[in-house]
PDB file of C-alpha atoms and ligand atoms in Angstrom:
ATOM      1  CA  UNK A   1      90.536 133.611 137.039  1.00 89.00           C
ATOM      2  CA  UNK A   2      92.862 131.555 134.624  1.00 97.00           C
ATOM      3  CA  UNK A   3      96.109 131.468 136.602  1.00 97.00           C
ATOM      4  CA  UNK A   4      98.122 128.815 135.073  1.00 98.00           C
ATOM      5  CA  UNK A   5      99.239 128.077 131.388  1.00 98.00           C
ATOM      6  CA  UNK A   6     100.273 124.682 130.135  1.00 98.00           C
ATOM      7  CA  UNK A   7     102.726 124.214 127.449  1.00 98.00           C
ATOM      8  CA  UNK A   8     103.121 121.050 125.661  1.00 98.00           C
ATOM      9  CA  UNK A   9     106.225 121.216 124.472  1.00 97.00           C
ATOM     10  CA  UNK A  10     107.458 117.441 123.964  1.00 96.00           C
ATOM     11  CA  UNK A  11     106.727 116.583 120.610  1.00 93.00           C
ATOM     12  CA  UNK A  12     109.935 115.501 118.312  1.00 92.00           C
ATOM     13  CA  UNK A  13     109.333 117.881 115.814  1.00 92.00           C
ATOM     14  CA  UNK A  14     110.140 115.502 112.890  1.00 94.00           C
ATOM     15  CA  UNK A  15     108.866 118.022 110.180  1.00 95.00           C
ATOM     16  CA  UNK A  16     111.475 120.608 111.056  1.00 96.00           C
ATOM     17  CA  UNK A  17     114.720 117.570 110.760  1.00 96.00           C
ATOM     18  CA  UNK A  18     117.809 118.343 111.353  1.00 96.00           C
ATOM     19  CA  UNK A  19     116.838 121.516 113.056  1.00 95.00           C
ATOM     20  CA  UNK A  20     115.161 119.973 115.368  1.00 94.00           C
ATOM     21  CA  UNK A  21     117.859 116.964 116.126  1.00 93.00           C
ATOM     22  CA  UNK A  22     119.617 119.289 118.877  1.00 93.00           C
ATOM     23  CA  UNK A  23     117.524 122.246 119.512  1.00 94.00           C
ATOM     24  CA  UNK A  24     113.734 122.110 120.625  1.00 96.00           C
ATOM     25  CA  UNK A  25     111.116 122.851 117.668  1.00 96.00           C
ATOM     26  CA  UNK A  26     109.690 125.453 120.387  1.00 97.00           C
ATOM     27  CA  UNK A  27     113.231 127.283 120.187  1.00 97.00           C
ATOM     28  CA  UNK A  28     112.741 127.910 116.690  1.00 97.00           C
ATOM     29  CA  UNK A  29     112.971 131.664 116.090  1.00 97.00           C
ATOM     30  CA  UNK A  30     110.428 133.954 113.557  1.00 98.00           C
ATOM     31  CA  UNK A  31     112.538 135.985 113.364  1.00 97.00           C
ATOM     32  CA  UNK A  32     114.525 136.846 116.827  1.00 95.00           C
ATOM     33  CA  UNK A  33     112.340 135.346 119.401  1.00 97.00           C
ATOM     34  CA  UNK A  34     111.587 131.649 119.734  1.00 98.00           C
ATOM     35  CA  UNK A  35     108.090 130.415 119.200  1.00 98.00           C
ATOM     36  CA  UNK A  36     107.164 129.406 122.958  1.00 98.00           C
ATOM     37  CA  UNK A  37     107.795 132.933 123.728  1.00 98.00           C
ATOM     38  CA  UNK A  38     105.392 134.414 121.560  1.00 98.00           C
ATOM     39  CA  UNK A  39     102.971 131.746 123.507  1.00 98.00           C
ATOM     40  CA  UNK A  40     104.125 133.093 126.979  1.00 98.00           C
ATOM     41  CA  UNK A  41     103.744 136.383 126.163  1.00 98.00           C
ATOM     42  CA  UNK A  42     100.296 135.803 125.217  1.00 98.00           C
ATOM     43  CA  UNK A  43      99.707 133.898 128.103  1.00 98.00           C
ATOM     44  CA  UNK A  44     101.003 136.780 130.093  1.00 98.00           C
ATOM     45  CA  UNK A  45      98.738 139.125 128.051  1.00 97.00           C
ATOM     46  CA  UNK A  46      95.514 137.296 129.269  1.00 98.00           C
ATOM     47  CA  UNK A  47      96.812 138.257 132.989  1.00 97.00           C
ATOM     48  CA  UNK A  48      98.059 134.490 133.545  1.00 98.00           C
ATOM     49  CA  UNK A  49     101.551 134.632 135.413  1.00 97.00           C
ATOM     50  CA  UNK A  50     102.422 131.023 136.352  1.00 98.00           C
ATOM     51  CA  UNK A  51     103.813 128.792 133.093  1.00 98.00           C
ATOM     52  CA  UNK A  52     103.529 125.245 133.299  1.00 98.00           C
ATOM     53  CA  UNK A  53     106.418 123.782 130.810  1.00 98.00           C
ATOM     54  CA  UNK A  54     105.809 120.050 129.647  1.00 98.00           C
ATOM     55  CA  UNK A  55     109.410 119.235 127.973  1.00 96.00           C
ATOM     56  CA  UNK A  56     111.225 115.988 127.351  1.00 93.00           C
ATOM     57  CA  UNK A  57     114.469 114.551 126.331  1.00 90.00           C
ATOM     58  CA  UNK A  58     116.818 117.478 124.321  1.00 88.00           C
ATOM     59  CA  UNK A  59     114.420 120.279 125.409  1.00 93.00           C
ATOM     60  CA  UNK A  60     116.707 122.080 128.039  1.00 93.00           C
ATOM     61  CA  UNK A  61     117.475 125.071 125.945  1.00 96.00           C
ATOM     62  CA  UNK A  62     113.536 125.873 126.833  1.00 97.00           C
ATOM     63  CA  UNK A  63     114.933 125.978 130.682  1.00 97.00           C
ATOM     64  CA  UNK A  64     117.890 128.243 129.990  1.00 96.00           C
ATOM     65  CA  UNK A  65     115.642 130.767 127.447  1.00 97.00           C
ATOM     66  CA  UNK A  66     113.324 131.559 130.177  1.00 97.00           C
ATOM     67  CA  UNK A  67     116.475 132.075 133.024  1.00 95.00           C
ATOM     68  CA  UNK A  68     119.212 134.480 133.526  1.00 91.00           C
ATOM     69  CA  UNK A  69     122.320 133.915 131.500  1.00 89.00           C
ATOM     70  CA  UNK A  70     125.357 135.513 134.003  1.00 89.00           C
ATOM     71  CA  UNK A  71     127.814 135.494 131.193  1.00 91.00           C
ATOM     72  CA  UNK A  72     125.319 137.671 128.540  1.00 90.00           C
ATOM     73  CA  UNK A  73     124.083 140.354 131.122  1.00 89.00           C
ATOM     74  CA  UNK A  74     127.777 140.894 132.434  1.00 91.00           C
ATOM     75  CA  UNK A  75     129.091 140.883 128.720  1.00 92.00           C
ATOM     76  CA  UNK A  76     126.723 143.012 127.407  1.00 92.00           C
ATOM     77  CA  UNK A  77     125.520 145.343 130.624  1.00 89.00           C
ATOM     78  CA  UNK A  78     125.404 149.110 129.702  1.00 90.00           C
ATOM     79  CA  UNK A  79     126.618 148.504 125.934  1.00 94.00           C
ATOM     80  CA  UNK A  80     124.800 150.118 122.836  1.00 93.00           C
ATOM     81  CA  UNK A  81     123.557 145.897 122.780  1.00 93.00           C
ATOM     82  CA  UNK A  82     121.673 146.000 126.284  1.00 91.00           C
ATOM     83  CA  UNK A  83     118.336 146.791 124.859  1.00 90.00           C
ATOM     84  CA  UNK A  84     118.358 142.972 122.970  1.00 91.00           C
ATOM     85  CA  UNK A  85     117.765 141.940 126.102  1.00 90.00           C
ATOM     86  CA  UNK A  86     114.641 143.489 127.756  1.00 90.00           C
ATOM     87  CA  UNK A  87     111.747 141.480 126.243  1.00 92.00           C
ATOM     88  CA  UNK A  88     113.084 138.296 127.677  1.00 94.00           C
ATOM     89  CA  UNK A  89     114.097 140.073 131.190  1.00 93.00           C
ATOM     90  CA  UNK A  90     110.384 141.516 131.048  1.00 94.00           C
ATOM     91  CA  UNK A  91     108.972 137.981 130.623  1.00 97.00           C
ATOM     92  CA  UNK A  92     111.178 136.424 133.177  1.00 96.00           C
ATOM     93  CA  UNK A  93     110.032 139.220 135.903  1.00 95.00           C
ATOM     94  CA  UNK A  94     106.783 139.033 135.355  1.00 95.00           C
ATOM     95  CA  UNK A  95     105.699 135.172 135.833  1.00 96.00           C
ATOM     96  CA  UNK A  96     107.076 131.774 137.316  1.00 97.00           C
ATOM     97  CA  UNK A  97     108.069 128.834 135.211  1.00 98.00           C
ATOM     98  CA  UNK A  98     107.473 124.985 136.244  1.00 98.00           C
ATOM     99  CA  UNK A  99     108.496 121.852 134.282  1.00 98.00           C
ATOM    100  CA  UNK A 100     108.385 118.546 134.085  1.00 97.00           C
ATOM    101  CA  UNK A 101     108.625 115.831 131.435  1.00 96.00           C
ATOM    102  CA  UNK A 102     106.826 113.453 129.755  1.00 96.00           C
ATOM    103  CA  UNK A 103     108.798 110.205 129.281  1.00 95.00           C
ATOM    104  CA  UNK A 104     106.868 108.946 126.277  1.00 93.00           C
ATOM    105  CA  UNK A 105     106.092 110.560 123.812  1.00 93.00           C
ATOM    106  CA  UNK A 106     102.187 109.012 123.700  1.00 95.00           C
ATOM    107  CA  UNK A 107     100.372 112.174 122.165  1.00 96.00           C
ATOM    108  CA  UNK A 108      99.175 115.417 123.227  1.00 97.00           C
ATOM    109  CA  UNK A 109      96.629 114.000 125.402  1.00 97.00           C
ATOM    110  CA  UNK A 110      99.207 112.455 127.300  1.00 98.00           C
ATOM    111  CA  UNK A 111     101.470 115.558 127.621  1.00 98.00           C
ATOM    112  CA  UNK A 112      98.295 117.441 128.939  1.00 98.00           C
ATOM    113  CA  UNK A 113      97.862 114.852 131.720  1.00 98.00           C
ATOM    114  CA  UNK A 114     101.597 114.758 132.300  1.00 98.00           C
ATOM    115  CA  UNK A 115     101.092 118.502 133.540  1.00 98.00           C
ATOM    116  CA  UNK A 116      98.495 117.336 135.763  1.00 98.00           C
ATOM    117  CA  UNK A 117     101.389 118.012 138.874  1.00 98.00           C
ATOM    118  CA  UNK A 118     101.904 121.333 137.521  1.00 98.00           C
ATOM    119  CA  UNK A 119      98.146 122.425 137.415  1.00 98.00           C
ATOM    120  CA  UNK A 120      96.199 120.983 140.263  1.00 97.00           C
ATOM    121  CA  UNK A 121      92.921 120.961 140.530  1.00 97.00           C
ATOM    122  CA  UNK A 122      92.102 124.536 138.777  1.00 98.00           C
ATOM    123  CA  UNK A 123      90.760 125.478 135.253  1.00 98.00           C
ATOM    124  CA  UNK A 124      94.189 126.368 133.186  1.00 98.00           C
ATOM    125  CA  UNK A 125      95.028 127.400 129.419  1.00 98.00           C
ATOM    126  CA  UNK A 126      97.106 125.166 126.805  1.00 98.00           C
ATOM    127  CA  UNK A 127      98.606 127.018 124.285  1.00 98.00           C
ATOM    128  CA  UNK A 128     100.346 125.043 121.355  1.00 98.00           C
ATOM    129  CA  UNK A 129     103.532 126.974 120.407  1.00 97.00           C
ATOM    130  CA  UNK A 130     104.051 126.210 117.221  1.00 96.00           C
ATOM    131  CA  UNK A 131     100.219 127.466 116.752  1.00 98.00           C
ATOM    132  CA  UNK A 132     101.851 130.874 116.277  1.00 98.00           C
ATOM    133  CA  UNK A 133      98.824 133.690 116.687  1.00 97.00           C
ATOM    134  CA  UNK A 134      98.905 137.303 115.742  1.00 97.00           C
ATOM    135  CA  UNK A 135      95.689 139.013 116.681  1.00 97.00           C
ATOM    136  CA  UNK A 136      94.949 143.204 117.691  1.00 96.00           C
ATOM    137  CA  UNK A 137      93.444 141.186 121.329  1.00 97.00           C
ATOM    138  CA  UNK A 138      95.493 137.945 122.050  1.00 97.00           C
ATOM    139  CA  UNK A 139      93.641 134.984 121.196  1.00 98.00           C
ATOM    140  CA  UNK A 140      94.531 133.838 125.124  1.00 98.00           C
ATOM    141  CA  UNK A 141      92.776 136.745 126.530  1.00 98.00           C
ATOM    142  CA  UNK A 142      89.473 136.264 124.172  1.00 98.00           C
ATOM    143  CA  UNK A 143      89.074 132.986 125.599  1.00 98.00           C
ATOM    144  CA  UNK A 144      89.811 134.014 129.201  1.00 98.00           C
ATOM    145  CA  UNK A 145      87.149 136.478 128.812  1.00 97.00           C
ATOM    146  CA  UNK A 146      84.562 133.830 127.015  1.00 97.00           C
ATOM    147  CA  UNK A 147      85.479 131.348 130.415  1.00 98.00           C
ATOM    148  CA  UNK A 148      84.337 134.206 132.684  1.00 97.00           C
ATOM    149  CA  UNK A 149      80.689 133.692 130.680  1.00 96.00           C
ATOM    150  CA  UNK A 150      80.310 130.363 130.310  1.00 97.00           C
ATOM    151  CA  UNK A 151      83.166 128.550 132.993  1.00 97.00           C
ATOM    152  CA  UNK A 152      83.546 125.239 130.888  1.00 97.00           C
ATOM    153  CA  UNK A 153      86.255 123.968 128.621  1.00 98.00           C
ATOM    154  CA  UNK A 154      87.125 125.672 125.503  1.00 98.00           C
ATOM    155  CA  UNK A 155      88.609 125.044 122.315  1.00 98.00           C
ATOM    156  CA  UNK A 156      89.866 128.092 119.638  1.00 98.00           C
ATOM    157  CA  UNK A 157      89.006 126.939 116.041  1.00 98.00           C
ATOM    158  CA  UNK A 158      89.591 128.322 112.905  1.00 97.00           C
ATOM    159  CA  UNK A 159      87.818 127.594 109.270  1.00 96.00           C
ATOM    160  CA  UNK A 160      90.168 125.462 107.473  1.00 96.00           C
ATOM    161  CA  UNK A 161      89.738 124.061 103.273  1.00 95.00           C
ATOM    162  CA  UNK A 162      88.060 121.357 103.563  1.00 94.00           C
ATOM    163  CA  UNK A 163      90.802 119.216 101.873  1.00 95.00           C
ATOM    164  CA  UNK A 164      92.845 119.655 105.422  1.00 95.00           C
ATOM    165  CA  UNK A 165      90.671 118.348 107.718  1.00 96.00           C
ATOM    166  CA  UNK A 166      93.210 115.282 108.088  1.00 95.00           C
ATOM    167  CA  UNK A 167      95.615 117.784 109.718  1.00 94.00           C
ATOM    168  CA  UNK A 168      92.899 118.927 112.346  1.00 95.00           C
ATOM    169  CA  UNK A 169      90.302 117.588 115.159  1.00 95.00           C
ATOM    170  CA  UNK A 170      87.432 118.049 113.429  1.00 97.00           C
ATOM    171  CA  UNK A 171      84.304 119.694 115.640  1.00 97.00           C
ATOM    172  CA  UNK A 172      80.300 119.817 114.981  1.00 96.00           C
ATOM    173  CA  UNK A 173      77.883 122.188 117.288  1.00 96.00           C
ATOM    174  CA  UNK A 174      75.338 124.457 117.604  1.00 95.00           C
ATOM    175  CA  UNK A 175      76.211 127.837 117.219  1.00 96.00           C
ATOM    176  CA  UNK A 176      74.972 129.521 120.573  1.00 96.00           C
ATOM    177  CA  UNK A 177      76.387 133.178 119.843  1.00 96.00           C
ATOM    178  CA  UNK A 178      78.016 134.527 116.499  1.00 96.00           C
ATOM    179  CA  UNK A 179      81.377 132.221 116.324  1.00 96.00           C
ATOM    180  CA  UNK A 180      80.430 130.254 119.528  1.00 97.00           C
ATOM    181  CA  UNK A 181      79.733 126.357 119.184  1.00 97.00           C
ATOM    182  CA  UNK A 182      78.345 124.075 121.806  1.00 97.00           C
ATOM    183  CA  UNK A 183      80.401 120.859 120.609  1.00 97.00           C
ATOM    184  CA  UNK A 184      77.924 117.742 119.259  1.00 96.00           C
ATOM    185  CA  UNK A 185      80.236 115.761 118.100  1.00 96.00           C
ATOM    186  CA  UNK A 186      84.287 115.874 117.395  1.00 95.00           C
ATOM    187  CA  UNK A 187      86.429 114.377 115.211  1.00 94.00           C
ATOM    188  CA  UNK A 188      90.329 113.802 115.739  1.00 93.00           C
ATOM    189  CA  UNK A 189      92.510 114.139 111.686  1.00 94.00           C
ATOM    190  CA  UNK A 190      89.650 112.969 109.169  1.00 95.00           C
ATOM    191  CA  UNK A 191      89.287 112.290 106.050  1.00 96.00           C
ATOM    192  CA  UNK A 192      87.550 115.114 104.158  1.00 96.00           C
ATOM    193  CA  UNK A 193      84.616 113.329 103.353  1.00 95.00           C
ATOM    194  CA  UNK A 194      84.608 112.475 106.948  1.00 94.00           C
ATOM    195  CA  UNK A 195      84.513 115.585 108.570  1.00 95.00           C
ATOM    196  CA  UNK A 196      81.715 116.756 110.159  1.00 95.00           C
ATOM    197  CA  UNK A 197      82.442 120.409 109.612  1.00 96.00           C
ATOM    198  CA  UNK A 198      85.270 122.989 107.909  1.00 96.00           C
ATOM    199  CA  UNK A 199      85.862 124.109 112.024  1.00 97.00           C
ATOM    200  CA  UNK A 200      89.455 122.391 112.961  1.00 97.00           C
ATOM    201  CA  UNK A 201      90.724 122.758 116.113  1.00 98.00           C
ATOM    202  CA  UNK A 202      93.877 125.307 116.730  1.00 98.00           C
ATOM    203  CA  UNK A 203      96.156 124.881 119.722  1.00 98.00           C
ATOM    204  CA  UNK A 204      94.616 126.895 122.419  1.00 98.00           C
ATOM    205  CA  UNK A 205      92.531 125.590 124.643  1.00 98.00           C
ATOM    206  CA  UNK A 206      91.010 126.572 128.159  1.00 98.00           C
ATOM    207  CA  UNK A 207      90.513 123.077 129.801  1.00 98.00           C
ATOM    208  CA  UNK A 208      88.613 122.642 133.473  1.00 98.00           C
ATOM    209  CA  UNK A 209      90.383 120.007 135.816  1.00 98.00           C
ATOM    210  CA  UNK A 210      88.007 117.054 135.252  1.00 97.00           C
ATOM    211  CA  UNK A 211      89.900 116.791 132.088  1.00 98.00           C
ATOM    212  CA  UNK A 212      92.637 114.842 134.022  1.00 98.00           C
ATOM    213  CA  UNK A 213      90.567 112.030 134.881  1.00 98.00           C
ATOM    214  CA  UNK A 214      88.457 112.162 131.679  1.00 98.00           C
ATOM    215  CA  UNK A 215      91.940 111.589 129.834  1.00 98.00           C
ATOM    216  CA  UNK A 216      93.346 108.988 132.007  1.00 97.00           C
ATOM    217  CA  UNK A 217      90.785 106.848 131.127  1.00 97.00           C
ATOM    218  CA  UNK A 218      90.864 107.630 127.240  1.00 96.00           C
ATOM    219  CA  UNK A 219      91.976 104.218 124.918  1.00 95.00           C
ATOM    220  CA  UNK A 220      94.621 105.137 122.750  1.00 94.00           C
ATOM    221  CA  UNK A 221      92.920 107.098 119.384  1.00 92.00           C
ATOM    222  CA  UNK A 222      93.939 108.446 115.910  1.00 90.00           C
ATOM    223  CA  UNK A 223      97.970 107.082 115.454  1.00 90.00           C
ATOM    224  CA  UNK A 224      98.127 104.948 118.530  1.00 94.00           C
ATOM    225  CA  UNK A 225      97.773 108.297 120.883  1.00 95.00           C
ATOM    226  CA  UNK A 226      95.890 109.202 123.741  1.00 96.00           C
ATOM    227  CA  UNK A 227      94.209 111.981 122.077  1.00 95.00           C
ATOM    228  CA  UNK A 228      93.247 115.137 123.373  1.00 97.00           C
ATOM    229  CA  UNK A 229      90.074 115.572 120.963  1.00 96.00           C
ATOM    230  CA  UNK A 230      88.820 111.983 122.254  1.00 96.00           C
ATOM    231  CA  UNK A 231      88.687 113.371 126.079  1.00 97.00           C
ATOM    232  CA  UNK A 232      87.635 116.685 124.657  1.00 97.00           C
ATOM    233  CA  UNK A 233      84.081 114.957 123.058  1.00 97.00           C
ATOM    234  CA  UNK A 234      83.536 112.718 126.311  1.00 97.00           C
ATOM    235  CA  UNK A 235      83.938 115.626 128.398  1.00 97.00           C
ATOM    236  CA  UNK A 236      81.600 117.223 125.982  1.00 97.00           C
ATOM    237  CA  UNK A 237      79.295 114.478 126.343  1.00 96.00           C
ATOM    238  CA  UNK A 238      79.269 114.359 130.153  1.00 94.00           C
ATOM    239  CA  UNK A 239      78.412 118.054 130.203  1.00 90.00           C
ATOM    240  CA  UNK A 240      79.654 121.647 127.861  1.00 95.00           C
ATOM    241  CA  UNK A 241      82.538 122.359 125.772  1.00 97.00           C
ATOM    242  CA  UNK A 242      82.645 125.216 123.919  1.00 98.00           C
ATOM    243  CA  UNK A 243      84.623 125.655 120.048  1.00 98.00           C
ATOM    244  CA  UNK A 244      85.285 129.432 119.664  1.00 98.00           C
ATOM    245  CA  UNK A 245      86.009 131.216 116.578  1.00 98.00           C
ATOM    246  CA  UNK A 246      88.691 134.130 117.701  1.00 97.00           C
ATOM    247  CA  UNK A 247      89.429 137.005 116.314  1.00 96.00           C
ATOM    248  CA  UNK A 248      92.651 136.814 114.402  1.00 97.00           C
ATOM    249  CA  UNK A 249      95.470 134.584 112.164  1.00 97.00           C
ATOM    250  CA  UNK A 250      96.863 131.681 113.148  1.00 98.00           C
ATOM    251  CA  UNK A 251     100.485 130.498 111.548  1.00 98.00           C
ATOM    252  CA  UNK A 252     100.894 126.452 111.339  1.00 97.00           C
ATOM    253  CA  UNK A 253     104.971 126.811 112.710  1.00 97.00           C
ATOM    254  CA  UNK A 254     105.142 123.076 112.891  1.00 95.00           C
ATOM    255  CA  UNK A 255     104.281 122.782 109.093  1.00 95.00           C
ATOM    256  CA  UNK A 256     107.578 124.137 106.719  1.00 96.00           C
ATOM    257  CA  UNK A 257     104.903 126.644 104.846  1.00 97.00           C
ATOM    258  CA  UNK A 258     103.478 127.967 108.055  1.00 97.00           C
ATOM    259  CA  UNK A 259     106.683 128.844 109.757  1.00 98.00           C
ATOM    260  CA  UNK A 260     107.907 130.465 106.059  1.00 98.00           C
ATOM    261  CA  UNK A 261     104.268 132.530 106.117  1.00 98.00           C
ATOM    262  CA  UNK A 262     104.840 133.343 109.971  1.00 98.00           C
ATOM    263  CA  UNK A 263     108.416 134.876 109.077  1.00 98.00           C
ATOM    264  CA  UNK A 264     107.094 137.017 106.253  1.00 98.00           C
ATOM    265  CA  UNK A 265     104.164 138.503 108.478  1.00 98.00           C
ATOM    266  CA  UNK A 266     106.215 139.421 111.064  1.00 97.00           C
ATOM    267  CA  UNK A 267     109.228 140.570 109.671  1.00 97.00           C
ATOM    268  CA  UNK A 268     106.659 143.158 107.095  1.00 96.00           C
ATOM    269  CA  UNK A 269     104.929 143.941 110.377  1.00 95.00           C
ATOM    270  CA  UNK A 270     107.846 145.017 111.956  1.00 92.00           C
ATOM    271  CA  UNK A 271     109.072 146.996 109.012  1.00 92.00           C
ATOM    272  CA  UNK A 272     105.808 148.756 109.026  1.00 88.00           C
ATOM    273  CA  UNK A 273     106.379 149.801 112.452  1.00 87.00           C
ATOM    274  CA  UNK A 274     109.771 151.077 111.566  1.00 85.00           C
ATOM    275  CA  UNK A 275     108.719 152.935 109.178  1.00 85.00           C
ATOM    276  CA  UNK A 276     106.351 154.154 111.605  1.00 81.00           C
ATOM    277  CA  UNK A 277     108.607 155.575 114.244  1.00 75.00           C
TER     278      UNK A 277
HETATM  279  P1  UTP B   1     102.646 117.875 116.801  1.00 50.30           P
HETATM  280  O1  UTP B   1     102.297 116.525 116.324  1.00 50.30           O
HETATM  281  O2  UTP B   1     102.333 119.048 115.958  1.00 50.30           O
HETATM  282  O3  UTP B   1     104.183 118.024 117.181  1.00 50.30           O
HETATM  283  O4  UTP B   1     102.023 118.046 118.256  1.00 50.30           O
HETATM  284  P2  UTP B   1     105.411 117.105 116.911  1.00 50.30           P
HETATM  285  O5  UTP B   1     105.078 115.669 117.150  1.00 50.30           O
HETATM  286  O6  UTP B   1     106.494 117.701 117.742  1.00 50.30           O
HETATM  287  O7  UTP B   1     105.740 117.442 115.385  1.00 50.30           O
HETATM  288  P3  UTP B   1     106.017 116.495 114.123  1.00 50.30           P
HETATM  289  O8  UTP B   1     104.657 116.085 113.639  1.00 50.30           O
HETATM  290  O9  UTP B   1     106.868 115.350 114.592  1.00 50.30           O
HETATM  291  O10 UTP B   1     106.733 117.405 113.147  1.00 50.30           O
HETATM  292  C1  UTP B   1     101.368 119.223 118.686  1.00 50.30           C
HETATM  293  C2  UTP B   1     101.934 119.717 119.999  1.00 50.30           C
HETATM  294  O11 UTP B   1     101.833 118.720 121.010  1.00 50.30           O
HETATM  295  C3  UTP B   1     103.087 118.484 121.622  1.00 50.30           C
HETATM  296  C4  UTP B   1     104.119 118.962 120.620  1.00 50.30           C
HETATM  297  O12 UTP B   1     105.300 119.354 121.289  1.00 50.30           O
HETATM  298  C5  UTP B   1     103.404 120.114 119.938  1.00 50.30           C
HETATM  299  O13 UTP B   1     103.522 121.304 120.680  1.00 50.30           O
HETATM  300  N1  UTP B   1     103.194 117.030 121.932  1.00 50.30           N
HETATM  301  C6  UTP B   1     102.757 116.120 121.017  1.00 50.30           C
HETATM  302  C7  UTP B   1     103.729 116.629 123.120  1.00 50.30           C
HETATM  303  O14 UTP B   1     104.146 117.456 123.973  1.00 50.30           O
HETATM  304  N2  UTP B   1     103.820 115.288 123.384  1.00 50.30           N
HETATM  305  C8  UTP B   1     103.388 114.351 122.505  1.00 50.30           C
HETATM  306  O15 UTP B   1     103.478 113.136 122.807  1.00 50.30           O
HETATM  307  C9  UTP B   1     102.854 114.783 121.278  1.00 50.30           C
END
């Protein structure tokens, strides 16, 4: 029912300077494969096969990742290396990718609405790729399932200290089912005696297309941005948004600890399955 995925993937990246001067934070690699592909292939997990791209200035690599590169498959065709290459064929065959770019940087809420000409008028996941998510069910397909239910915008959350809500929107709700929140009230980075709850807001979301509107009309919030929590609680207002507490672990990669913790889990999960074999 969820065709469409939209990745924001404009941002400058400042925490991750120099890295990120030339090559897109989304490029970054734990350990061989960039972050956006872990999103995409959890996007293609959920049974979504069309990938929205929002990218700006210096963010081509993104384009050439998820395309054939002539050179590579003729160099390496039919050599002992040929198997380094069919995860990213497999992702390539099995979806379409669409970009376009948002000329200002003016916050997420802005990137969302700059893949308005991507989307249409159809309800369509976000995923956040330097929210980097390791779960036995991908946290993508847990929310396409809970959208089937309740067909009204959702946001994955996580319990976070609360001495970090200032890195977070902020949600309060009624729980409605075990881990499910009807949304009262949200808050977008605040101050922890601010917060209205521990539940911060990771980035996946399954957004419905009124969204659009809802954010073109949203002032400027938190940092001089047009906010994606700030739409999120009018929309909530106006009707039902959902906060969902998946199943899983979520790695900050935009944060230099999170990215360091993503490394380690991966690389010891993939020794584990080594040893395995
Ligand atoms: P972040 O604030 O984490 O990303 O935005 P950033 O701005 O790239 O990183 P720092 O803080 O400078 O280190 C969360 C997500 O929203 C996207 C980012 O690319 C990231 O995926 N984003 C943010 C946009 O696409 N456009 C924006 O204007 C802002």
């Amino acid at each position: 029912m969820i065709k469409k995925c939209l990745f924001p993937a404009a941002g400058y990246g400042t925490r991750f300077l120099p890295a990120t001067k030339a090559t897109p934070k989304e490029m970054l690699p734990v350990l061989t494969k960039p972050l956006i592909q872990y999103g995409v292939e959890e996007a293609i997990e959920a049974g979504i096969n069309t990938m929205a791209i929002v990218t700006g200035r210096g963010k081509r690599a993104i384009e050439d990742h998820f395309d054939i590169s002539y050179e590579l498959e003729h160099q390496i065709k039919g050599t002992s290396k040929e198997p380094y290459l069919t995860e990213i064929r497999s992702v390539i065959n099995s979806c379409t990718f669409s970009y376009t770019r948002q000329i200002e940087m003016k916050g997420l809420g802005h990137a969302i609405l700059a893949g308005e000409t991507l989307i249409g008028n159809e309800p369509f996941a976000v995923v956040l790729a330097d929210d980097l998510c390791d779960a036995k069910k991908g946290v993508l397909s847990q929310m396409t399932e809970l959208y089937k239910k309740y067909q009204c915008s959702i946001v994955a959350i996580e319990e976070v200290p609360k001495s970090e809500t200032n890195k977070y929107g902020v949600i309060a709700g009624n729980e409605i089912e075990p881990g499910i929140f009807m949304i009262k009230d949200m808050v977008e980075k605040p101050e922890p005696k601010d917060a209205p709850s521990n539940l911060a807001i990771i980035g996946r979301y399954i957004l419905t297309p009124d969204i659009f509107d809802i954010i073109r009309t949203t002032k400027p919030g938190k940092g001089g941005e047009i906010q994606i929590t700030d739409a999120l609680l009018t929309q909530a207002k106006k009707g039902m948004v959902l906060a969902f507490k998946f199943d899983g672990t979520r790695f900050d990669c935009g944060s230099i600890d999170g990215f360091v913790e993503a490394t380690n889990h991966f690389y010891n999960k993939s020794k584990k399955n080594e040893s395995k074999k």
